[in-house]
Coordinates of C-alpha atoms and ligand atoms in Angstrom, one line a residue:
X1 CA 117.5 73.3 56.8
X2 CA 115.5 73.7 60.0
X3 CA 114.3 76.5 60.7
X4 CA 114.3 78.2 64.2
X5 CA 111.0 78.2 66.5
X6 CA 110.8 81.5 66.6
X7 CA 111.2 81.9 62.8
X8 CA 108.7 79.6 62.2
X9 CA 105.9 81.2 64.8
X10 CA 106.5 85.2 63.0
X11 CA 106.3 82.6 59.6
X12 CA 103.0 82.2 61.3
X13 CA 101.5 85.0 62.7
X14 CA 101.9 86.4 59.4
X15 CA 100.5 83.5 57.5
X16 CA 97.4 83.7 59.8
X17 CA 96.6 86.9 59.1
X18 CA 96.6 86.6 55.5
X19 CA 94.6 83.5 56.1
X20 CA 92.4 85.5 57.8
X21 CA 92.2 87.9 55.7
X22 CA 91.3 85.5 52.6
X23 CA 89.2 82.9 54.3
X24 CA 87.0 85.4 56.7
X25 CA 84.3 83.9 58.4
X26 CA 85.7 80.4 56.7
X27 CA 89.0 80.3 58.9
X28 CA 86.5 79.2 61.9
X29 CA 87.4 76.0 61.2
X30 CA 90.9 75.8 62.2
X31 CA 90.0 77.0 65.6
X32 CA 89.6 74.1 67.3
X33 CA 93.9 73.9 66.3
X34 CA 93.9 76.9 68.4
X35 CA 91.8 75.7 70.8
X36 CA 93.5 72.9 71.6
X37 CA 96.7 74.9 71.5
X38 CA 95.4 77.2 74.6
X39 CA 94.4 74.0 76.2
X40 CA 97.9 72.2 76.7
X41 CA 99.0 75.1 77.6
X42 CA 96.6 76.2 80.3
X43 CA 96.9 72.2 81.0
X44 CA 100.5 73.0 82.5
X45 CA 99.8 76.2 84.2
X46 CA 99.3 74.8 87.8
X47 CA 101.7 71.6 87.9
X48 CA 104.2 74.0 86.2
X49 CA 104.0 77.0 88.5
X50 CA 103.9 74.8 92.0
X51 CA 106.6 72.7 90.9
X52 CA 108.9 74.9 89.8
X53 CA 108.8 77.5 92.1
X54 CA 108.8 74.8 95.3
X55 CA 111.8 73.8 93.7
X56 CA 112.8 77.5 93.6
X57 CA 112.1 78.6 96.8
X58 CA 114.0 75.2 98.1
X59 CA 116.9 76.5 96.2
X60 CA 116.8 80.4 97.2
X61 CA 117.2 79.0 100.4
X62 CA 116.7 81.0 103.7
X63 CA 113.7 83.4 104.3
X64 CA 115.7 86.9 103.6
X65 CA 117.1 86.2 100.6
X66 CA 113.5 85.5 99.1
X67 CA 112.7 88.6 101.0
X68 CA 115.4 90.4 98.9
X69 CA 114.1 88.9 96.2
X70 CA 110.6 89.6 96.6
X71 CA 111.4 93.2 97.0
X72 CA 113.1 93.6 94.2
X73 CA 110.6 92.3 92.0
X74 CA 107.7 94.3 93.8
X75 CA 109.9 97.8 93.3
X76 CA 110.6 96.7 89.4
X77 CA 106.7 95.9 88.9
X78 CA 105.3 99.0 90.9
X79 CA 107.8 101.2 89.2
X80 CA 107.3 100.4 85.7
X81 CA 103.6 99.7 85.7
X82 CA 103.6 103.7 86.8
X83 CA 105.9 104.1 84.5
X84 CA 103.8 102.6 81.7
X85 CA 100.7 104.3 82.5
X86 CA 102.5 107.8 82.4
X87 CA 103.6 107.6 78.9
X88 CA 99.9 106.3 78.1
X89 CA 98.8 109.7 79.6
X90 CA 101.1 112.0 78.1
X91 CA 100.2 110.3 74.7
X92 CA 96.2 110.6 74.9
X93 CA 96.6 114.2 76.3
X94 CA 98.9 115.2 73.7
X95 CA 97.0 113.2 70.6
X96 CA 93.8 113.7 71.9
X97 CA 91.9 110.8 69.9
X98 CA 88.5 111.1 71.4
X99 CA 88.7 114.9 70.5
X100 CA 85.3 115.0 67.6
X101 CA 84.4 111.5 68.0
X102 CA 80.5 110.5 68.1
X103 CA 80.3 106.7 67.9
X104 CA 77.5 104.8 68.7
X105 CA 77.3 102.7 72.2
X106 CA 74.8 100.4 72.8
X107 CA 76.4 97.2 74.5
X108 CA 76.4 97.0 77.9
X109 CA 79.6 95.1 79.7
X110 CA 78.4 92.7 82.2
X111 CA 81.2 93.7 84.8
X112 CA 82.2 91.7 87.7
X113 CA 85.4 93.7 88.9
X114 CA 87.2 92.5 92.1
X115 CA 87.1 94.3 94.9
X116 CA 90.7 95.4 96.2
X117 CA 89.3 93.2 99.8
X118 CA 88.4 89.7 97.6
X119 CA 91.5 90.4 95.8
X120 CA 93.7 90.2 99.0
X121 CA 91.5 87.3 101.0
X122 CA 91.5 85.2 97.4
X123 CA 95.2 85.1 98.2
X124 CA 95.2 82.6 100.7
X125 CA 93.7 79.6 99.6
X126 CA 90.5 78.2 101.3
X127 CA 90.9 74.5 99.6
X128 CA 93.8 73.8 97.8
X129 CA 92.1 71.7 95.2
X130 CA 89.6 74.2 94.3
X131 CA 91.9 77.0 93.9
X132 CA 94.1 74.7 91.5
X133 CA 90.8 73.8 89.7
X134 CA 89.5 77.4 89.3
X135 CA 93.0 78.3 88.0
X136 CA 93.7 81.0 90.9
X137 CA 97.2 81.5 90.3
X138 CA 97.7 83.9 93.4
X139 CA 96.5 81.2 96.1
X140 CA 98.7 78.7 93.9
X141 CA 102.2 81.2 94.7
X142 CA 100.9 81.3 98.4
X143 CA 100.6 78.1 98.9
X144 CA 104.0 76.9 96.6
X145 CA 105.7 79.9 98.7
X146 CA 105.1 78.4 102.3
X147 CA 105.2 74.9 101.1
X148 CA 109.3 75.5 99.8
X149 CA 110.0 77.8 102.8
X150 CA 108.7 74.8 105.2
X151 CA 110.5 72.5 103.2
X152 CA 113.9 74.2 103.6
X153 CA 112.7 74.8 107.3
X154 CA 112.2 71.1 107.9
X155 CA 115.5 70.2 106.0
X156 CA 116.5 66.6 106.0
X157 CA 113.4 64.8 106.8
X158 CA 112.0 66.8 104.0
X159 CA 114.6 65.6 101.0
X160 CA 112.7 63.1 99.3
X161 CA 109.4 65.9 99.1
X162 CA 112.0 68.2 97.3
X163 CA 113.4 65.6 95.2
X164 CA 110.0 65.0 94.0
X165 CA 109.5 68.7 93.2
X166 CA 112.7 69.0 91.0
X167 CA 111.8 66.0 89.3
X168 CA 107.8 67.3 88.6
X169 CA 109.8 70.6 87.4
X170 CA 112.5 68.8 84.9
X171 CA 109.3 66.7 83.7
X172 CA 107.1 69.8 83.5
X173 CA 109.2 71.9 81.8
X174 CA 109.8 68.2 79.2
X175 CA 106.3 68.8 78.3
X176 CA 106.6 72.4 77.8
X177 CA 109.1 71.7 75.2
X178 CA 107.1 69.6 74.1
X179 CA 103.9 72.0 73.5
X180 CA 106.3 74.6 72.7
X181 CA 107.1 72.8 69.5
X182 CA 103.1 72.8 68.3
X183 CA 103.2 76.2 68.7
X184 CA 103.8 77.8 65.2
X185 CA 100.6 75.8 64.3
X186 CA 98.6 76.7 67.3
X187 CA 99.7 80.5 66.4
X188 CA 98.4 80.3 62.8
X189 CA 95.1 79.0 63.6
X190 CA 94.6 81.5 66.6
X191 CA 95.7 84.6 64.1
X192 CA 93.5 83.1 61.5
X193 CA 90.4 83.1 63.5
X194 CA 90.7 86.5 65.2
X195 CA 91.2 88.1 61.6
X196 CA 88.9 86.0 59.9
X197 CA 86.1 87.2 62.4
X198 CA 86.8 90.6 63.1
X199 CA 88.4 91.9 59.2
X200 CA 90.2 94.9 59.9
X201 CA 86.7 97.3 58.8
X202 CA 86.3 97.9 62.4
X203 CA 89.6 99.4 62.5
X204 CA 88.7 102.9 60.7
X205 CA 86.5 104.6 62.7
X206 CA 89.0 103.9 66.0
X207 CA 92.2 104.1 64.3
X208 CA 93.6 107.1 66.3
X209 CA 92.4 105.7 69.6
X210 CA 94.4 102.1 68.3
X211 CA 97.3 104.2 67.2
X212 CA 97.9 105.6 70.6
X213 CA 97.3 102.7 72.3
X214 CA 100.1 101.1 70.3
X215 CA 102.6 104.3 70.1
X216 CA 102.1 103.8 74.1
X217 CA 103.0 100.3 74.0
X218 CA 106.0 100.5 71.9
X219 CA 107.5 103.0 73.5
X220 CA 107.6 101.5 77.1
X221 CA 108.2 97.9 75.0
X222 CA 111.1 99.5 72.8
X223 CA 112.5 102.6 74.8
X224 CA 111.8 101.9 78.4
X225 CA 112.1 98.9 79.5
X226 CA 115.5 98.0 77.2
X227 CA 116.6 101.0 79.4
X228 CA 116.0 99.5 82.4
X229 CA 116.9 95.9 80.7
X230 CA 120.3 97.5 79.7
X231 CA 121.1 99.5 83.3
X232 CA 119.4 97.2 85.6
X233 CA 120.0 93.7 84.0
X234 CA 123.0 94.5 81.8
X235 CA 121.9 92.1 79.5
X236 CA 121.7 93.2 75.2
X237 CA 118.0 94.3 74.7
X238 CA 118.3 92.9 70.7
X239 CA 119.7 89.9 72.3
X240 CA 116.8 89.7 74.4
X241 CA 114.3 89.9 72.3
X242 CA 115.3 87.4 70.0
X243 CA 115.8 85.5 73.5
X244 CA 112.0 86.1 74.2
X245 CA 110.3 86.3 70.7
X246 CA 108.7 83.2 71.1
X247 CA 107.3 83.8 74.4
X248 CA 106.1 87.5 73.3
X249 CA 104.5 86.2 70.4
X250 CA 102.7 83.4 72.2
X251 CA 101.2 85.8 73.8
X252 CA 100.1 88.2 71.0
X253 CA 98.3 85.5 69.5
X254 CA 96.3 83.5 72.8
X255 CA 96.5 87.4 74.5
X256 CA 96.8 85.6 77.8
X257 CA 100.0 86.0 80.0
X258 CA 98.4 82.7 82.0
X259 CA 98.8 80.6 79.2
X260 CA 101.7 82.1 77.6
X261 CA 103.5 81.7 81.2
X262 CA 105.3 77.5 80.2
X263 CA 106.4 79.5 77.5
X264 CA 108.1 82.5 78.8
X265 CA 109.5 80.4 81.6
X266 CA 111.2 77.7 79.1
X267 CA 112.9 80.7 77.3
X268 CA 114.0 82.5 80.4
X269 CA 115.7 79.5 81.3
X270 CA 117.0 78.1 78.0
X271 CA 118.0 81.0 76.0
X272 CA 118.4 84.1 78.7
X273 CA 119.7 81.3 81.3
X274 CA 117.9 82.8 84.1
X275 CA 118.1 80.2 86.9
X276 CA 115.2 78.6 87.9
X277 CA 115.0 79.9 91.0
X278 CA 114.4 83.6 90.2
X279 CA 112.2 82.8 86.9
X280 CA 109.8 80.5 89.4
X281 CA 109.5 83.0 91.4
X282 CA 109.3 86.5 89.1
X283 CA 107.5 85.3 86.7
X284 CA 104.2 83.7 87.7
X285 CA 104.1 86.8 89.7
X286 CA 104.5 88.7 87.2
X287 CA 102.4 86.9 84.7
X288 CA 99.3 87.5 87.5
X289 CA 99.9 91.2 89.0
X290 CA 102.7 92.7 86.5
X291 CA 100.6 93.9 83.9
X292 CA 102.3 97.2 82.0
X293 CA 100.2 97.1 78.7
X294 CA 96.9 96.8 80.5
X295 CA 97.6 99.5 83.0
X296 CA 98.7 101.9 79.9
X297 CA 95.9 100.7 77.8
X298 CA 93.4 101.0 80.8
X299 CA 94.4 104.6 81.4
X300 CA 94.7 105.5 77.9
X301 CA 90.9 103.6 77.2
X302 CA 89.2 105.7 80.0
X303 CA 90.7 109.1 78.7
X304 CA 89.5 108.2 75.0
X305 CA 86.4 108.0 76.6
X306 CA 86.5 111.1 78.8
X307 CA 87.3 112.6 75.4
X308 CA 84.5 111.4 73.7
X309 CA 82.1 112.1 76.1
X310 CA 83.5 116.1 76.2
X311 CA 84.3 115.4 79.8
X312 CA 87.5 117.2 81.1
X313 CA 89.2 115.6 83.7
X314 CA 91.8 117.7 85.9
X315 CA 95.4 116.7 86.9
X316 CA 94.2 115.3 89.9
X317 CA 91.9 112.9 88.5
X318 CA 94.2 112.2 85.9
X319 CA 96.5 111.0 88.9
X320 CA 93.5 109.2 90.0
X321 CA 93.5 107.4 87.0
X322 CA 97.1 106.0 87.3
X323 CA 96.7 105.0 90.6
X324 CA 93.6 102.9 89.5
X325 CA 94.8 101.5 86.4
X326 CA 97.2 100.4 88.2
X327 CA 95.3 98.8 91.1
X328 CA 92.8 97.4 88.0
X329 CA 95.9 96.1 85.9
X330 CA 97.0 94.3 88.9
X331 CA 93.4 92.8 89.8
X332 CA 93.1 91.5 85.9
X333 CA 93.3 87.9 85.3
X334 CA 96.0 87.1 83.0
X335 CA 92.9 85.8 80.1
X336 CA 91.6 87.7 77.2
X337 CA 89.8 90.5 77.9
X338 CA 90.0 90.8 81.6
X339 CA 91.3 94.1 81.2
X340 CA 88.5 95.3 79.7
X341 CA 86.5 94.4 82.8
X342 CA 88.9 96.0 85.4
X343 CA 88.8 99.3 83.5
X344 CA 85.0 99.6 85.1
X345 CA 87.4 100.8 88.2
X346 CA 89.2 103.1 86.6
X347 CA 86.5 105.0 85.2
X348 CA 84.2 104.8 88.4
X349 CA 86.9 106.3 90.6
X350 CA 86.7 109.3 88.3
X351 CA 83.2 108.8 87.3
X352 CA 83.0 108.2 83.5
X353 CA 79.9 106.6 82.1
X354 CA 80.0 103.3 81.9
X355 CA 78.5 102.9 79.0
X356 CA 81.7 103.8 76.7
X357 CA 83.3 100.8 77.0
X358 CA 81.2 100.0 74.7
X359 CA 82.7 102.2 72.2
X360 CA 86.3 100.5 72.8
X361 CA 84.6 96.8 72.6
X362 CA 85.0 96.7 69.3
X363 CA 88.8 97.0 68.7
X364 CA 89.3 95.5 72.2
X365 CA 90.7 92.3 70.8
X366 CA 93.4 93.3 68.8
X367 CA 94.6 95.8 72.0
X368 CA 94.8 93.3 73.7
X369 CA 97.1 91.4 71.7
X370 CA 99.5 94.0 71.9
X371 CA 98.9 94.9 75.4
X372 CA 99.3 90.9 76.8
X373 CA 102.5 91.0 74.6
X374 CA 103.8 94.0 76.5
X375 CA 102.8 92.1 79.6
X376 CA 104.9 89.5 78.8
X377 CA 107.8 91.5 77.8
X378 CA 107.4 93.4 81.0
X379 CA 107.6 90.0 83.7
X380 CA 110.4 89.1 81.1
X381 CA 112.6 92.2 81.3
X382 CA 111.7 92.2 85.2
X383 CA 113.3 88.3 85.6
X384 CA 116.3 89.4 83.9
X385 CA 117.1 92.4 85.9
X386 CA 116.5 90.9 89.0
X387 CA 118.4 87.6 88.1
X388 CA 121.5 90.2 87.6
X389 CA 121.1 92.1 90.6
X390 CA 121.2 89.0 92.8
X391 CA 124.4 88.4 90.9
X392 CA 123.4 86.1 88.2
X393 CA 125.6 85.7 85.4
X394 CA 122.9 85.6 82.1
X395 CA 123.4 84.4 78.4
X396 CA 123.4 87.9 77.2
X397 CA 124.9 90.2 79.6
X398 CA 127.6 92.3 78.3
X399 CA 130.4 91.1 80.2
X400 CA 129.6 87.4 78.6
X401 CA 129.8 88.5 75.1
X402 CA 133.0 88.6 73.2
X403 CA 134.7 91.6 73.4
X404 CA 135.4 93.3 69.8
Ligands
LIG501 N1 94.9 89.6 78.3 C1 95.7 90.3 79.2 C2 96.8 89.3 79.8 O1 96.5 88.1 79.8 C3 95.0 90.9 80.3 C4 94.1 92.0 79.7 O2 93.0 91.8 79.3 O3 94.6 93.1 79.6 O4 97.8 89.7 80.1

């Protein structure tokens, strides 16, 4: 019997850790698996996003409806990144996990955080090529954006340009498939490594701070969003997650949303059977400025720390806080650990030492497994519920099921 993918990836992520766990140090040596793993994947980022979301934007049509669209999605993103960041708060207020802590801080994060002005000028792309070579999946949206809109606006002349596009996309998303089938053995290795390297020792003296970073994350992964999934998108949240497991476990293990994105977008299609032209379009968004378990994390992180340091911070620069994580969430590359770096704006705006990043460092890995998985989740749920509200008829919304 064969068994499903996404069987066989949790068949791995648990393998890997007891791997990891065995081997330690040892289980280095599969990483080059997982290596090469992230590779294809990031290989596929830029072909895949331009492709498919010129083929998108071709199909959406005229100008307003991608307007519509594009609302839609901003309102969703805004709203449940806020949303996300809130129940952080109300968490590390009410467990209070940097209440008694003294740990020692000695590393110093070299921190190059984007400025909310490069963030906005990056947009637009200054050379085509060298945005698509430095991976700046903003400019690439841009660009893809203007280049379907002028497509459409050109219209016959332009046919055999969109041909091309839809047959780039069919062929991209081939090789997805492709990659997609490797990944149960790019999983293991990746799980392997990170637990062979870190051991779970460094766990104790944070466990609190870890526990109410995850409580945070499950909560808006298990009770909010299937809300909004279930009243918004209609769609079975059980049904959805087995939809998206694959996808949300890719990106527990590489904890990039970047190089999970084939992934999520090949489920979205296959299994939820969102069109094309909405998960083109939602989702590389989403996988660059939709960030829900960053901006939670971020806000609960720079309270911890607050805490630690005996520094009380009032309700308005609590409300600071959740405006900046939010800002900072959105400004994080989709790669591991770049929300570590855009918490340095969070805790400037309300003026927390630096320095105790240095305390979260440690555990900062594993966070942000959970948090890229949330991430994923989140751009997921958001596909779906706009999909339905521009009238899409989806694999698992109620009215498709059989009725008991
Ligand atoms: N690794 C996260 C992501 O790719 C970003 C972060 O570090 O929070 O979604």
């Amino acid at each position: 019997m064969k068994l499903k993918i996404h069987t066989q990836i949790l068949i791995a992520i648990i393998s890997g850790v007891a791997a990891g766990l065995l081997l330690g140090e040892k289980a280095k040596h599969v990483k080059i698996v997982g290596d090469l793993f992230i590779r294809l994947l990031r290989m596929i980022i830029i072909p895949l996003i331009m492709a498919s979301m010129v083929a998108g934007v071709v199909s959406i049509g005229n100008i307003r409806n991608l307007g519509k669209i594009g609302l839609r999605t901003f309102v969703y993103y805004m709203a449940t990144t806020l949303l996300a960041v809130g129940v952080g708060l109300i968490l590390v207020n009410v467990l209070k996990p940097g209440a008694g802590v003294e740990l020692g801080m000695e590393t110093n994060v070299e921190a190059v955080t984007p400025s909310v002005v490069s963030i906005v000028t990056d947009i637009v792309p200054k050379n085509l090529f060298k945005s698509m070579a430095e991976d700046k999946v903003l400019s690439i949206i841009f660009f893809s954006l203007l280049l379907g809109v002028a497509l459409s606006s050109v219209g016959e002349k332009a046919k055999p340009l969109v041909t091309l596009f839809e047959a780039l996309n069919a062929v991209m998303l081939r090789i997805t498939d492709w990659i997609m089938r490797l990944a149960p053995l790019g999983v293991f290795a990746l799980m392997a490594c990170t637990i062979g390297q870190m051991g779970l020792a460094v766990i104790k003296p944070l466990a609190v701070y870890m526990a109410t970073v995850v409580l945070g994350l499950g909560i808006h992964a298990f009770i909010t969003l299937p809300i909004l999934l279930s009243v918004f998108g209609r769609y079975s949240p059980a049904r959805f997650i087995k939809d998206m497991f694959s996808a949300v476990a890719t990106a527990f293990s590489t904890a990039s949303s970047a190089a999970t994105l084939p992934i999520t977008m090949d489920c979205l299609e296959k299994k939820a059977g969102v069109s094309n032209k909405i998960a083109s379009f939602v989702l590389p968004l989403g996988a660059t400025v939709n960030m829900d378990g960053t901006a939670l994390y971020e806000a609960v992180a720079a309270m911890f720390i607050a805490q630690a340091y005996g520094i009380d911070l009032t309700l308005w620069q609590q409300l600071v806080i959740m405006l900046t994580a939010t800002l900072a969430s959105i400004g994080a590359a989709a790669i591991p650990g770049a929300g570590l770096v855009t918490m340095v704006i969070v805790l400037k705006a309300v003026g927390l030492p630096l320095e105790g990043i240095g305390m979260v460092l440690a555990v900062d890995r594993l966070l942000d497994m959970c948090r890229t998985s949330v991430n994923v989740w989140g751009d997921a749920c958001g596909a779906a519920v706009v999909a339905r509200l521009e009238g899409e008829e989806l694999a698992g919304n109620r009215s498709c099921q059989p009725k008991l």
